[in-house]
Amino acid sequence: MAHFVYPVPANAQPGTAYSAQPAYVAATPAQAAYGTATPRPGQAYESYPAAHATTQYAYTTRTQVAVTPAVSYDQPKAYYQPAPAATAYTAAEAHYQTAKPVFTTGAAGFTAQRPASQPKPPAVQVTTASQSYAYSAASTPAVNTYTSAYNNPTTTQSSISGTNIVPGYDAAVYSAASSYYQQQQAAKAIGTWAAKKPGTQPFKAKPKGPPKTPQLHYCDVCKISCAGPQTYREHLEGQKHKKKEAAMKGAATPVVRGGHNQLRCELCDVTCTGADAYAAHIRGAKHQKVVKLHTKLGKPIPSTDPVLVTTTGNSTVSVPKATSSTISAVGAGNKTVAKSTTSSVNIVKKVVATPKITFVGGTTLRTTGAKTEEVKAAPEPAAAAKPAEPMQTSSDDLKDDEHLNILGEKDVAPVGHEYIEEVRNEQGKTVSFNCKLCECKFNDPNAKEMHLKGRRHRLQYKKKVDPNLQVEVKPSIRARKVQEDKLRRQSQKEDFWRRREQEDRWRDEMRMEEEMYWEQHRRYDMEYMHRGPMGMMGPRGPFGAGPGPMIRKPESSDDRHVNAKHAAIYPTEVELQAVQTIVSACERALKQTSDVLADSDGPKPEEKKEIKKEEATTDAKQTEKVKEEPANTNRVLKGVMRVGVLAKGLLLHGDLNVNLVVLCSEKPTRTLLERMADSLPKQLATVTEDKYEVKRCVEEAAIIVTAEKEPNPSCTITLTSPVMREANTTEGETVSVKDPPDVLDRQKCLAALAALRHAKWFQARATGLPSCVIVIRILRDLCQRVPTWSHLSQWSMELLVEKCVSSGGPNMSPGDALRRIFECISSGIILPGGPGLYDPCEKDPTNALASLTNQMREDLTASAQHALRLVAFRQIHKVLAMDPLPPPRFPRQRFNNPRKRRHTGSGEGTEEGAEKKEKKEGEEATTEAAATTK
Amino acid sequence: MRGRGGPPMGRGMMRPNFRPGPPFRAFIPHIPFDLVQCESTFPRAKSAPEEKPFTEALLKRNVDLTPSAPEQASVLALVSKIQTILDNLVVTPGAFEAAQIEEVRQVGSFKKGTMMTGHNVADIVVLLKTLPTKEAVAALGSKVQEELKLLEPIEGKVLTMLTNDSGFEMSSAEASVKCLITTIPPNLKKLDPELHLDGKIMQSHLAAIRHSRWFEENAQHSSIKVLIRLLKDLRNRFEGLQPLTPWIIELLSHFAVVNHPSRQPLAINGAFRRSLQLLSAGLFLPGSVGIADPCEQGTVRVHVVMTLEQQDQVCFTAQTLLRVLSHGGFKQILGLEGNASIATEMSVWEGVVVTPSDKAYEKIEKKEDEEEMEEDADESVRRKTCSVKQYQNIQSICHPETQEDADES
């Protein structure tokens, strides 16, 4: 087991290469990391046997090699392609051994051959079986074109290590890896592949050394050689060449017939419609001719791995097969000397490319390799054109299929052998085949195989022999188009929903902002606006939206009464000031107390963390605080938050007792409370000059701070911890086990936690609702005044109001909202048969009204019913316990007056004297009237 | 009819110039709380109470209230005979000189299938082409009686015929048929109170035709019919609900059964409770949107036929009944046990003392004083303090069936 940690510098260049590749930008960093790292695992395999034939492997050797050809990094793809391989590696050995038949076979082939290859002298071409591969291997010395860039880690490896020791193994592994990757990818939509334009690649790859054999007239563009300068010139002037050139200059993607996946032989610039066709091409004379030519020219020979060409929309995706380059390297024997021998030693390598990414590869080989001379200055690090030493020609047909199966085609078992008739000639040699099912003839054994696997044949077989045979539905071009359309539509749909989601989120955020606005406004109201009648108007929406199209209800008599009452019960400025002072003093003192406690408790210096002193009133801030909490676990007192009327902004005139909740990291104990209570006066003294009395109240789990200055506001600081609630949900036993002996009263702590949730809920739901806060204040006053109503808890009242107002349509005026509350209770919502009030702040369905007795419910309902009728019959002042307001002093016509009189304007002349305020209201009303006029 | 009797519909709507001046106030009715409409906002926090006994009691009560088959048969027999006679008069205009009949239509509870036992009265509206003089009506009555006697020599003798303000009534021992006389709309302007029947009554009879047509088209669900019967029974037994007219009850029943988000008719128990809830929540209080009369042009809120005092009365009676109901007093409410005192006297249900609601409405005089003081400042006050007489006029216009079914109780 050897661990290789790749030095980062080696990766530096690849990094840039990556960034240059737009297609990869989208790739996750992890992938990118894989990408950069990937060449290495493979290379490492190669190189270490080369050097030492031991598992001890210095990566650096390899790095140096890699660095030299750094130029070649301008072909970024080189790094991408390996990525799949890497993934495959990480994907656990299982893939290689069990899940991957590909690998197994490959390995089998490899092992089988190895004995054979081992003793062999360098550059031995192994046997006829693989002849066809041999010459593709010959291409290796050539400088890599973009294909190679993609491509084969193997080529890369060979170039770097200078030897290609166990190509078979590599081939196997890579084929396994890539086909695994392939499958994975194929399983997904093809469209997700990184978009690549293979067509542009060759030109990027251009910076190669001059061709070695200029005596040949070779046209790079068309990849043909010409017999002489004359023909060459003619060719260059020819239409065909120009077309091709133009197409290339335009960086056009290679012309791909059909809109679907094709396999492409980069060398010949030929696209094949299927794996079989591709295999046939590779075996074919034309391809071999080209290979020969390129070899002669010393041109880079792309691997025989097909490049998958997909055209979906305008993105062309090329995914080369990483696998078979090793195989192709076989033929390179002319120029290379393979000294390597392989021995079968298991080496499990663990390659760590970056701290976060670990590659685990399992190999079963130890190889030795000899360096071979570099044939060519390879711009490609990967493809440093080293004639790899082929020991291995073992790529057999079996593998071939697998290699080529990158279209995601299902490998089907050939069926209906028995229906193939062999037609023999006189000598008894098979000259052709006849398929009885399909009534067709062919004379190539390969074609026979292809035919047996072919769709047409299978269809016939299904029809005539075995109806159970599964024939893959081959999408026709149209079907394919439909399919593509579907995919596109799907993606559009997804896009649409994503956008929708974004919009929603955006709207939510806007809402949040709005809420914050309300909140600010409310506070502003509280602090400054209280004086005039303007302050009575209650929360106003953000202005500046211009006169909205919505119809605002004119202020009714009910509204006026409610607003007037609201103004009357609103706390005075002195009170607000006093409360503000004591709260901020307490908060600051608590923070310091927290610091002190943390210092004394935790010897570890913690990073200074602010306990949020700012308003604990906005949701955002609270969450922020929550987020911060985990950061310092040592601190006992984690934060202080305002709850109750203070947080909700429901302070009334005369409310001088406010509540804070201190969140502790553990269950708060009596000891903690006392420590706090001891420390608090000192801290209070430091933060303020005012005198405060600190009283501990253990049974309430609280400390009560009272100001000695008039009007003697007091602040109750309750200790609690989220842990208390968790304990609640689990078994009672665990609670008793874990609890410190002097833990504070659990009910009180839970109540404090609930208060916290209620405050959050309130800010989220009630604060932004027009009229809601006003009506809650009014009802709070009612609950304080009327004994019948005192049974209705603050929380259930808030819930009730919110539900009523939110369900009552937008823009309820305060008067309407109040009436609606009474209506709601009148219709029996809290009566025994009613639905109750669902508490949104509890995990289990909870009735917020559960504590009321039936008599209380009855009385409350009766009272609300009477109040409702009082409101309806214009006696709202009785409900609000105030004097009836005189009607606004607008000059009005008597009822009997004909409307005409208004138009004379005579009446209006006298109206000018009306008070300013009224006039303003009048204007408002008039515009509203204009809006409402039907 | 615009806004009559209700809060202001907004005067000066057409005012062309918007100079700053007296504020203009459009009447935007308040939509009262309706639990069924906001069920999603009020998810059940506790299990629903057992409803079975209540439902059974409702159904039993309905059976009790439905007229028996003989009753129905006798009414039907009488109605069909009279209908035949009147139809003959339509077909042969020359047979009867005093008046010409344009059309004969059945209306009312018999036609709608909501007739109650013990009240075997069917209504037929006779639309005259000629002016409905009192003499003509009497002559028509006599004519019908004669024909009936010819048709049924024996039974016909038992029949009595009485003329009244709205037409005439034929009664046998078991059943009676009210023939409501009206005339074609063009004639309504020509009516002379001295010579003819009252024009308002004529109009109400025309409205009755519209009502039965609307009912036929919209309220054929049996839940609605059952609920109508139950509510009528409630109204008959509890004095506080007397102001509810049959037409209001029909609309309310339709509203309670059908009008909710899913449009699926509610079960009878839910619908009955909902009716009380709606009344309690002030559906028929001033300022509320109420129920718009589907058979009148414009938006006429059906409850404005009731005076403010009556509105209050209906509301607080319903509120008391709702509370009694929620404490388990459905038998008393349905009249299966006890008496109507639960609506007016304190009662105890499982230890819970239910105090009947008291009226909130204050006397008109005081309001009018205020109104004087306020110089008619607040229009809605003015609207609400319309004289009772005015209301009654409106009532007779909009709600003919007060007459039509007036003596149902």
Short mmCIF file of N, CA and C in Angstrom, two decimals, chain A residues 553-555 557 800 803-804 806-807 816 819-820 823-824 826-829 831-838 846-847 854-855 857-858 861-862 865-866 868-870 872-875 878 887 890-895 899 902-903 908 911 922-923 925-926 929-930 932-933, chain B residues 2 11-13 15-16 18-19 21-26 28 30-33 35 38 41-46 49 277 280-282 285-286 288 308 312 315-316 319 322-323 326-327 351-355 357-362 367 374 376-382 384:
data_model
loop_
_atom_site.label_atom_id
_atom_site.label_comp_id
_atom_site.label_asym_id
_atom_site.label_seq_id
_atom_site.Cartn_x
_atom_site.Cartn_y
_atom_site.Cartn_z
N LYS A 553 -60.28 51.69 2.20
CA LYS A 553 -61.54 52.03 2.82
C LYS A 553 -61.40 53.37 3.52
N PRO A 554 -62.38 54.17 3.37
CA PRO A 554 -62.30 55.42 4.12
C PRO A 554 -62.41 55.10 5.61
N GLU A 555 -61.90 55.99 6.37
CA GLU A 555 -61.90 55.76 7.80
C GLU A 555 -63.34 55.86 8.30
N SER A 557 -66.37 55.43 11.28
CA SER A 557 -66.50 55.87 12.67
C SER A 557 -65.83 54.85 13.59
N LEU A 800 -55.56 34.31 17.78
CA LEU A 800 -56.92 34.51 17.29
C LEU A 800 -56.98 35.74 16.38
N LYS A 803 -55.24 35.16 13.06
CA LYS A 803 -56.01 34.30 12.17
C LYS A 803 -57.21 35.06 11.59
N CYS A 804 -57.85 35.80 12.43
CA CYS A 804 -59.02 36.53 11.93
C CYS A 804 -58.62 37.57 10.91
N SER A 806 -55.85 37.80 9.14
CA SER A 806 -55.23 37.30 7.91
C SER A 806 -56.27 36.64 7.02
N SER A 807 -57.32 36.10 7.62
CA SER A 807 -58.31 35.44 6.77
C SER A 807 -59.37 36.41 6.27
N ASP A 816 -62.81 47.41 11.20
CA ASP A 816 -63.30 46.16 10.62
C ASP A 816 -62.65 44.96 11.28
N ARG A 819 -64.12 44.33 14.60
CA ARG A 819 -65.45 43.74 14.46
C ARG A 819 -65.35 42.27 14.07
N ARG A 820 -64.41 41.99 13.24
CA ARG A 820 -64.24 40.61 12.79
C ARG A 820 -63.83 39.68 13.93
N GLU A 823 -66.90 38.97 15.75
CA GLU A 823 -67.72 38.05 14.96
C GLU A 823 -67.22 36.63 15.09
N CYS A 824 -65.91 36.54 15.03
CA CYS A 824 -65.31 35.21 15.08
C CYS A 824 -65.64 34.53 16.40
N SER A 826 -68.03 35.34 18.35
CA SER A 826 -69.50 35.21 18.41
C SER A 826 -69.97 33.94 17.72
N SER A 827 -69.30 33.60 16.65
CA SER A 827 -69.76 32.42 15.92
C SER A 827 -69.29 31.14 16.58
N GLY A 828 -68.75 31.27 17.76
CA GLY A 828 -68.52 30.09 18.57
C GLY A 828 -67.18 29.42 18.38
N ILE A 829 -66.19 30.20 17.99
CA ILE A 829 -64.90 29.57 17.72
C ILE A 829 -64.29 29.00 19.01
N LEU A 831 -66.16 28.21 21.70
CA LEU A 831 -67.13 27.41 22.44
C LEU A 831 -66.72 25.94 22.43
N PRO A 832 -67.26 25.17 23.36
CA PRO A 832 -66.81 23.78 23.46
C PRO A 832 -66.89 23.00 22.14
N GLY A 833 -67.86 23.26 21.34
CA GLY A 833 -67.96 22.48 20.09
C GLY A 833 -67.09 23.01 18.96
N GLY A 834 -66.46 24.14 19.19
CA GLY A 834 -65.72 24.78 18.11
C GLY A 834 -64.41 24.08 17.80
N PRO A 835 -63.72 24.57 16.81
CA PRO A 835 -62.50 23.90 16.38
C PRO A 835 -61.31 24.14 17.30
N GLY A 836 -61.41 25.11 18.19
CA GLY A 836 -60.25 25.44 19.00
C GLY A 836 -59.25 26.24 18.21
N LEU A 837 -58.15 26.55 18.85
CA LEU A 837 -57.12 27.34 18.19
C LEU A 837 -55.87 26.49 18.05
N TYR A 838 -55.50 26.22 16.85
CA TYR A 838 -54.32 25.41 16.60
C TYR A 838 -53.08 26.26 16.86
N THR A 846 -51.75 21.37 19.24
CA THR A 846 -52.07 21.88 20.56
C THR A 846 -53.18 22.90 20.42
N ASN A 847 -54.10 22.84 21.33
CA ASN A 847 -55.14 23.84 21.35
C ASN A 847 -54.73 24.94 22.30
N ASN A 854 -65.35 25.60 30.39
CA ASN A 854 -66.52 25.84 29.54
C ASN A 854 -67.26 27.11 29.93
N GLN A 855 -67.28 27.38 31.23
CA GLN A 855 -67.98 28.60 31.66
C GLN A 855 -67.27 29.83 31.13
N ARG A 857 -65.50 30.00 28.49
CA ARG A 857 -65.78 30.07 27.06
C ARG A 857 -67.14 30.69 26.81
N GLU A 858 -68.08 30.21 27.56
CA GLU A 858 -69.44 30.72 27.43
C GLU A 858 -69.48 32.22 27.68
N THR A 861 -67.76 34.19 24.98
CA THR A 861 -68.55 34.25 23.75
C THR A 861 -69.72 35.22 23.90
N ALA A 862 -70.40 35.10 25.06
CA ALA A 862 -71.54 35.99 25.27
C ALA A 862 -71.08 37.44 25.24
N GLN A 865 -70.33 38.48 21.78
CA GLN A 865 -71.55 38.64 21.00
C GLN A 865 -72.21 39.98 21.28
N HIS A 866 -72.20 40.32 22.54
CA HIS A 866 -72.79 41.61 22.87
C HIS A 866 -71.95 42.74 22.28
N LEU A 868 -70.15 42.65 19.71
CA LEU A 868 -70.36 42.71 18.27
C LEU A 868 -71.58 43.55 17.93
N ARG A 869 -72.65 43.31 18.68
CA ARG A 869 -73.85 44.06 18.37
C ARG A 869 -73.69 45.52 18.75
N LEU A 870 -72.95 45.75 19.80
CA LEU A 870 -72.69 47.15 20.14
C LEU A 870 -71.93 47.84 19.02
N ALA A 872 -71.92 46.97 15.91
CA ALA A 872 -72.79 47.10 14.75
C ALA A 872 -73.78 48.24 14.93
N PHE A 873 -74.20 48.44 16.17
CA PHE A 873 -75.17 49.50 16.41
C PHE A 873 -74.50 50.78 16.89
N ARG A 874 -73.33 51.00 16.42
CA ARG A 874 -72.64 52.26 16.59
C ARG A 874 -72.40 52.63 18.04
N GLN A 875 -72.09 51.65 18.82
CA GLN A 875 -71.76 51.96 20.21
C GLN A 875 -70.40 51.37 20.56
N LYS A 878 -68.65 51.98 23.79
CA LYS A 878 -68.94 51.23 25.01
C LYS A 878 -67.99 50.04 25.13
N PRO A 887 -68.61 63.30 15.86
CA PRO A 887 -68.33 63.02 14.44
C PRO A 887 -67.37 64.07 13.90
N PHE A 890 -66.83 67.72 9.50
CA PHE A 890 -66.90 68.12 8.11
C PHE A 890 -68.23 68.79 7.88
N PRO A 891 -68.19 69.85 7.20
CA PRO A 891 -69.47 70.45 6.86
C PRO A 891 -70.19 69.49 5.92
N ARG A 892 -71.39 69.25 6.25
CA ARG A 892 -72.12 68.27 5.46
C ARG A 892 -73.49 68.81 5.12
N GLN A 893 -73.98 68.24 4.11
CA GLN A 893 -75.35 68.56 3.77
C GLN A 893 -76.27 67.72 4.64
N ARG A 894 -77.36 68.27 4.90
CA ARG A 894 -78.36 67.47 5.58
C ARG A 894 -78.82 66.41 4.62
N PHE A 895 -79.34 65.42 5.21
CA PHE A 895 -79.77 64.29 4.39
C PHE A 895 -80.79 64.71 3.35
N ARG A 899 -78.91 66.78 -3.82
CA ARG A 899 -77.50 66.71 -4.15
C ARG A 899 -77.02 67.94 -4.89
N ARG A 902 -74.78 70.63 -3.45
CA ARG A 902 -73.35 70.45 -3.32
C ARG A 902 -72.62 71.03 -4.52
N HIS A 903 -73.27 70.95 -5.62
CA HIS A 903 -72.59 71.38 -6.83
C HIS A 903 -72.55 72.88 -6.99
N GLU A 908 -69.46 74.99 -0.15
CA GLU A 908 -68.05 74.72 0.02
C GLU A 908 -67.25 75.93 0.39
N GLU A 911 -66.63 75.97 3.80
CA GLU A 911 -65.83 74.86 4.31
C GLU A 911 -64.36 75.19 4.42
N GLY A 922 -59.96 65.16 4.42
CA GLY A 922 -60.96 65.33 3.38
C GLY A 922 -60.40 65.02 2.01
N GLU A 923 -59.22 65.53 1.79
CA GLU A 923 -58.57 65.29 0.51
C GLU A 923 -58.40 63.81 0.27
N ALA A 925 -59.94 61.45 1.57
CA ALA A 925 -61.22 60.78 1.34
C ALA A 925 -61.70 61.03 -0.08
N THR A 926 -61.45 62.22 -0.56
CA THR A 926 -61.92 62.53 -1.90
C THR A 926 -61.23 61.67 -2.93
N ALA A 929 -62.54 58.46 -2.83
CA ALA A 929 -63.86 58.42 -3.44
C ALA A 929 -63.70 58.28 -4.94
N ALA A 930 -62.75 59.00 -5.46
CA ALA A 930 -62.53 58.92 -6.88
C ALA A 930 -62.19 57.49 -7.26
N THR A 932 -63.03 54.83 -5.72
CA THR A 932 -64.11 53.86 -5.53
C THR A 932 -65.29 54.09 -6.43
N THR A 933 -65.32 55.23 -7.03
CA THR A 933 -66.48 55.52 -7.85
C THR A 933 -66.64 54.48 -8.93
N ARG B 2 -81.41 51.67 -4.49
CA ARG B 2 -80.01 51.64 -4.11
C ARG B 2 -79.81 52.05 -2.65
N ARG B 11 -73.20 58.83 -1.48
CA ARG B 11 -73.88 59.83 -2.29
C ARG B 11 -72.82 60.59 -3.05
N GLY B 12 -73.29 61.22 -4.03
CA GLY B 12 -72.37 62.05 -4.80
C GLY B 12 -71.36 61.24 -5.57
N MET B 13 -71.70 60.05 -5.88
CA MET B 13 -70.75 59.22 -6.61
C MET B 13 -70.43 59.81 -7.96
N ARG B 15 -70.22 62.77 -8.75
CA ARG B 15 -69.73 64.14 -8.71
C ARG B 15 -68.56 64.31 -9.66
N PRO B 16 -68.66 65.27 -10.54
CA PRO B 16 -67.63 65.35 -11.56
C PRO B 16 -66.36 66.03 -11.09
N PHE B 18 -63.50 67.15 -8.18
CA PHE B 18 -62.99 66.61 -6.92
C PHE B 18 -62.32 67.71 -6.13
N ARG B 19 -63.03 68.73 -5.95
CA ARG B 19 -62.45 69.77 -5.12
C ARG B 19 -62.40 69.29 -3.69
N GLY B 21 -63.36 68.98 -0.33
CA GLY B 21 -64.63 69.38 0.26
C GLY B 21 -65.04 68.35 1.27
N PRO B 22 -66.27 68.22 1.46
CA PRO B 22 -66.72 67.23 2.43
C PRO B 22 -66.31 65.85 1.98
N PRO B 23 -65.89 65.07 2.89
CA PRO B 23 -65.42 63.75 2.50
C PRO B 23 -66.58 62.95 1.96
N PHE B 24 -66.26 62.20 1.02
CA PHE B 24 -67.26 61.35 0.43
C PHE B 24 -67.02 59.95 0.97
N ARG B 25 -68.02 59.31 1.35
CA ARG B 25 -67.82 58.00 1.94
C ARG B 25 -68.61 56.95 1.19
N ALA B 26 -67.87 56.06 0.59
CA ALA B 26 -68.54 54.95 -0.08
C ALA B 26 -68.86 53.90 0.96
N ILE B 28 -68.70 50.45 1.99
CA ILE B 28 -68.11 49.16 1.69
C ILE B 28 -68.57 48.22 2.79
N HIS B 30 -69.19 45.33 5.35
CA HIS B 30 -68.28 44.47 6.11
C HIS B 30 -68.66 43.02 5.85
N ILE B 31 -67.66 42.22 5.56
CA ILE B 31 -67.96 40.81 5.34
C ILE B 31 -67.81 40.08 6.67
N PRO B 32 -68.88 39.57 7.18
CA PRO B 32 -68.77 38.98 8.51
C PRO B 32 -67.97 37.68 8.51
N PHE B 33 -67.50 37.36 9.66
CA PHE B 33 -66.70 36.15 9.81
C PHE B 33 -67.56 34.93 9.50
N LEU B 35 -66.89 30.84 9.60
CA LEU B 35 -65.91 29.81 9.92
C LEU B 35 -65.70 28.86 8.75
N CYS B 38 -63.22 30.08 6.26
CA CYS B 38 -61.80 30.11 6.62
C CYS B 38 -61.41 28.89 7.43
N THR B 41 -57.71 28.41 7.87
CA THR B 41 -57.02 29.24 8.86
C THR B 41 -57.23 28.69 10.26
N PHE B 42 -58.33 27.99 10.44
CA PHE B 42 -58.63 27.46 11.76
C PHE B 42 -58.66 25.94 11.72
N PRO B 43 -57.50 25.35 11.57
CA PRO B 43 -57.50 23.89 11.58
C PRO B 43 -57.96 23.39 12.94
N ARG B 44 -58.59 22.27 12.93
CA ARG B 44 -59.09 21.72 14.19
C ARG B 44 -57.93 21.41 15.11
N ALA B 45 -57.99 21.93 16.30
CA ALA B 45 -56.94 21.63 17.27
C ALA B 45 -57.39 20.53 18.20
N LYS B 46 -58.61 20.17 18.13
CA LYS B 46 -59.09 19.07 18.96
C LYS B 46 -60.09 18.26 18.15
N PRO B 49 -66.50 17.11 17.96
CA PRO B 49 -67.43 16.51 18.92
C PRO B 49 -68.37 15.52 18.23
N GLN B 277 -74.49 30.15 13.41
CA GLN B 277 -73.21 30.87 13.51
C GLN B 277 -73.23 32.13 12.67
N SER B 280 -75.28 34.62 14.34
CA SER B 280 -74.58 35.13 15.52
C SER B 280 -73.45 36.06 15.16
N ALA B 281 -72.80 35.75 14.04
CA ALA B 281 -71.67 36.59 13.64
C ALA B 281 -72.13 37.88 12.99
N GLY B 282 -73.43 38.09 13.01
CA GLY B 282 -73.92 39.38 12.54
C GLY B 282 -74.07 39.47 11.04
N LEU B 285 -76.64 42.07 10.47
CA LEU B 285 -76.54 43.29 11.28
C LEU B 285 -76.21 44.46 10.35
N PRO B 286 -76.46 45.66 10.82
CA PRO B 286 -76.12 46.81 9.99
C PRO B 286 -74.63 46.79 9.63
N SER B 288 -73.20 44.90 7.64
CA SER B 288 -72.76 43.63 7.09
C SER B 288 -73.20 43.50 5.64
N LEU B 308 -83.79 47.91 12.55
CA LEU B 308 -82.56 47.71 13.32
C LEU B 308 -82.85 46.91 14.58
N ASP B 312 -81.22 43.35 15.56
CA ASP B 312 -80.59 43.07 16.86
C ASP B 312 -81.24 41.86 17.51
N CYS B 315 -80.35 38.65 15.90
CA CYS B 315 -78.96 38.32 16.16
C CYS B 315 -78.78 37.79 17.57
N PHE B 316 -79.32 38.51 18.55
CA PHE B 316 -79.03 38.03 19.91
C PHE B 316 -79.75 36.74 20.24
N GLN B 319 -77.59 34.15 18.83
CA GLN B 319 -76.38 34.01 19.63
C GLN B 319 -76.64 33.16 20.87
N LEU B 322 -77.08 29.61 19.82
CA LEU B 322 -75.81 28.99 19.44
C LEU B 322 -75.06 28.52 20.68
N ARG B 323 -75.06 29.36 21.69
CA ARG B 323 -74.35 28.97 22.91
C ARG B 323 -75.02 27.78 23.57
N SER B 326 -74.05 24.75 21.66
CA SER B 326 -72.69 24.25 21.87
C SER B 326 -72.54 23.60 23.23
N HIS B 327 -73.44 23.91 24.14
CA HIS B 327 -73.37 23.24 25.44
C HIS B 327 -74.25 22.00 25.47
N GLY B 351 -73.48 22.40 34.16
CA GLY B 351 -72.75 23.29 35.06
C GLY B 351 -72.37 24.62 34.46
N VAL B 352 -72.68 24.82 33.19
CA VAL B 352 -72.35 26.10 32.56
C VAL B 352 -73.61 26.94 32.51
N VAL B 353 -73.51 28.11 33.07
CA VAL B 353 -74.66 29.00 33.07
C VAL B 353 -74.69 29.79 31.78
N VAL B 354 -75.77 29.65 31.05
CA VAL B 354 -75.91 30.40 29.82
C VAL B 354 -76.86 31.56 30.06
N THR B 355 -76.32 32.73 29.94
CA THR B 355 -77.13 33.92 30.12
C THR B 355 -77.57 34.42 28.75
N SER B 357 -78.43 36.61 25.69
CA SER B 357 -77.91 37.91 25.27
C SER B 357 -79.02 38.94 25.39
N ASP B 358 -78.57 40.12 25.59
CA ASP B 358 -79.54 41.21 25.70
C ASP B 358 -79.37 42.11 24.49
N LYS B 359 -80.39 42.89 24.29
CA LYS B 359 -80.30 43.73 23.09
C LYS B 359 -79.26 44.82 23.26
N ALA B 360 -78.67 45.15 22.19
CA ALA B 360 -77.66 46.19 22.19
C ALA B 360 -78.18 47.45 21.55
N TYR B 361 -79.25 47.29 20.83
CA TYR B 361 -79.76 48.41 20.06
C TYR B 361 -80.42 49.42 21.00
N GLU B 362 -80.20 50.65 20.72
CA GLU B 362 -80.80 51.69 21.55
C GLU B 362 -81.91 52.39 20.81
N LYS B 367 -81.24 58.28 19.22
CA LYS B 367 -80.44 58.38 18.00
C LYS B 367 -80.82 59.62 17.22
N GLU B 374 -75.88 66.22 15.68
CA GLU B 374 -74.73 66.05 14.79
C GLU B 374 -74.96 66.68 13.43
N ASP B 376 -76.83 65.79 11.15
CA ASP B 376 -76.81 64.78 10.11
C ASP B 376 -75.39 64.45 9.67
N ALA B 377 -74.56 64.50 10.67
CA ALA B 377 -73.14 64.35 10.34
C ALA B 377 -72.83 62.96 9.81
N ASP B 378 -73.42 62.03 10.46
CA ASP B 378 -73.03 60.68 10.07
C ASP B 378 -74.15 60.03 9.30
N GLU B 379 -73.84 59.78 8.14
CA GLU B 379 -74.89 59.32 7.25
C GLU B 379 -75.46 57.97 7.66
N SER B 380 -74.57 57.13 8.13
CA SER B 380 -75.07 55.79 8.45
C SER B 380 -76.07 55.86 9.60
N VAL B 381 -75.80 56.78 10.50
CA VAL B 381 -76.76 56.92 11.58
C VAL B 381 -78.11 57.29 11.00
N ARG B 382 -78.02 58.22 10.09
CA ARG B 382 -79.26 58.67 9.47
C ARG B 382 -79.96 57.51 8.78
N LYS B 384 -79.78 54.47 9.41
CA LYS B 384 -80.32 53.49 10.32
C LYS B 384 -81.53 54.01 11.06
#
